Amino acid sequence: MAKSKNHTAHNQSHKAHRNGIKKPKRHRNISTKGMDPKFLRNQRYARKHNKKSGESAGEEDARFTNSRLGMISFCVLSRMETLPMLSDWQLDHIFGSGPELVK
């Protein structure tokens, strides 16, 4: 009697790609369980004393995030560098137009 086939990878790649090969999700905070306690204690102190001074910390944030106008103008300015030369009506269509954009 002939020996039977033990293994084949036929169709496995196709099946894997039907739902897409996805990267594993990266978590924002990795677990510190089982880490060196001395290292973790040092990290706590480092995070606690690493804050910026009050005046310089919120300067740029306050300029843009306190008002919708600031956020819109920031978006417009940041995208203008990458956009090719467009006409006024095209820019109005992309970024919107209206009294909220006029300073």
Short mmCIF file of C-alpha atoms in Angstrom, two decimals:
data_model
loop_
_atom_site.label_atom_id
_atom_site.label_comp_id
_atom_site.label_asym_id
_atom_site.label_seq_id
_atom_site.Cartn_x
_atom_site.Cartn_y
_atom_site.Cartn_z
CA MET A 1 0.00 0.00 0.00
CA ALA A 2 1.30 3.46 -0.92
CA LYS A 3 2.13 6.02 1.72
CA SER A 4 -0.34 8.88 2.04
CA LYS A 5 0.48 12.56 1.85
CA ASN A 6 1.26 14.16 5.21
CA HIS A 7 1.05 17.91 4.60
CA THR A 8 0.29 20.58 2.04
CA ALA A 9 0.03 24.36 2.16
CA HIS A 10 -2.36 24.47 -0.77
CA ASN A 11 -4.98 27.28 -0.54
CA GLN A 12 -3.86 28.38 2.93
CA SER A 13 -2.44 31.70 1.74
CA HIS A 14 -5.63 32.41 -0.20
CA LYS A 15 -7.78 31.67 2.84
CA ALA A 16 -5.61 33.88 5.04
CA HIS A 17 -5.92 36.84 2.67
CA ARG A 18 -9.71 36.64 2.29
CA ASN A 19 -10.19 38.72 5.42
CA GLY A 20 -6.83 40.40 5.09
CA ILE A 21 -3.59 39.86 6.92
CA LYS A 22 -3.80 42.35 9.78
CA LYS A 23 -1.07 43.70 12.00
CA PRO A 24 -1.53 43.00 15.70
CA LYS A 25 -3.11 45.91 17.57
CA ARG A 26 -0.64 48.00 19.50
CA HIS A 27 -1.80 49.07 22.92
CA ARG A 28 -1.16 52.58 24.17
CA ASN A 29 0.15 51.44 27.56
CA ILE A 30 2.07 48.22 27.81
CA SER A 31 1.60 46.11 30.91
CA THR A 32 4.08 46.68 33.72
CA LYS A 33 3.22 43.40 35.39
CA GLY A 34 6.39 41.51 36.20
CA MET A 35 8.71 44.45 35.46
CA ASP A 36 11.53 45.42 37.78
CA PRO A 37 10.02 47.33 40.77
CA LYS A 38 13.05 49.61 41.04
CA PHE A 39 12.68 50.60 37.39
CA LEU A 40 8.93 51.21 37.77
CA ARG A 41 9.46 53.40 40.83
CA ASN A 42 11.98 55.48 38.92
CA GLN A 43 9.56 55.78 35.98
CA ARG A 44 6.83 57.09 38.30
CA TYR A 45 9.10 59.82 39.63
CA ALA A 46 10.31 60.68 36.13
CA ARG A 47 6.74 61.06 34.83
CA LYS A 48 5.68 63.07 37.86
CA HIS A 49 8.47 65.65 37.52
CA ASN A 50 8.58 65.86 33.73
CA LYS A 51 5.78 68.41 33.32
CA LYS A 52 6.44 71.65 31.46
CA SER A 53 6.08 74.98 33.24
CA GLY A 54 2.55 76.43 33.19
CA GLU A 55 3.25 79.39 30.89
CA SER A 56 5.06 77.59 28.08
CA ALA A 57 3.05 74.38 28.28
CA GLY A 58 -0.20 75.70 26.87
CA GLU A 59 0.95 78.52 24.59
CA GLU A 60 0.64 76.73 21.29
CA ASP A 61 -2.28 74.60 22.43
CA ALA A 62 -4.28 77.63 23.51
CA ARG A 63 -3.70 79.33 20.19
CA PHE A 64 -5.30 76.54 18.18
CA THR A 65 -7.54 74.41 20.35
CA ASN A 66 -9.46 77.06 22.28
CA SER A 67 -11.48 78.12 19.28
CA ARG A 68 -12.93 76.42 16.26
CA LEU A 69 -11.52 79.21 14.11
CA GLY A 70 -8.03 78.41 15.33
CA MET A 71 -8.47 74.75 14.51
CA ILE A 72 -9.85 75.50 11.04
CA SER A 73 -7.04 77.95 10.27
CA PHE A 74 -4.47 75.43 11.51
CA CYS A 75 -5.92 72.77 9.19
CA VAL A 76 -5.97 75.19 6.27
CA LEU A 77 -2.39 76.30 6.85
CA SER A 78 -1.07 72.78 7.32
CA ARG A 79 -2.78 71.49 4.18
CA MET A 80 -1.86 74.52 2.05
CA GLU A 81 1.80 73.48 2.06
CA THR A 82 1.01 70.13 0.49
CA LEU A 83 -1.71 71.22 -1.94
CA PRO A 84 -0.87 72.20 -5.50
CA MET A 85 -1.99 75.57 -6.76
CA LEU A 86 -5.79 75.50 -6.74
CA SER A 87 -8.35 78.10 -7.68
CA ASP A 88 -10.38 79.95 -5.04
CA TRP A 89 -13.55 77.96 -5.63
CA GLN A 90 -11.63 74.68 -5.30
CA LEU A 91 -10.16 75.83 -1.99
CA ASP A 92 -13.63 76.90 -0.82
CA HIS A 93 -14.95 73.47 -1.76
CA ILE A 94 -12.18 71.68 0.16
CA PHE A 95 -12.00 73.84 3.28
CA GLY A 96 -15.44 75.42 3.27
CA SER A 97 -16.14 79.10 3.15
CA GLY A 98 -18.15 81.45 5.24
CA PRO A 99 -18.00 84.13 7.90
CA GLU A 100 -16.32 81.80 10.43
CA LEU A 101 -13.12 81.81 8.35
CA VAL A 102 -12.87 85.61 8.15
CA LYS A 103 -10.81 87.15 10.94
#
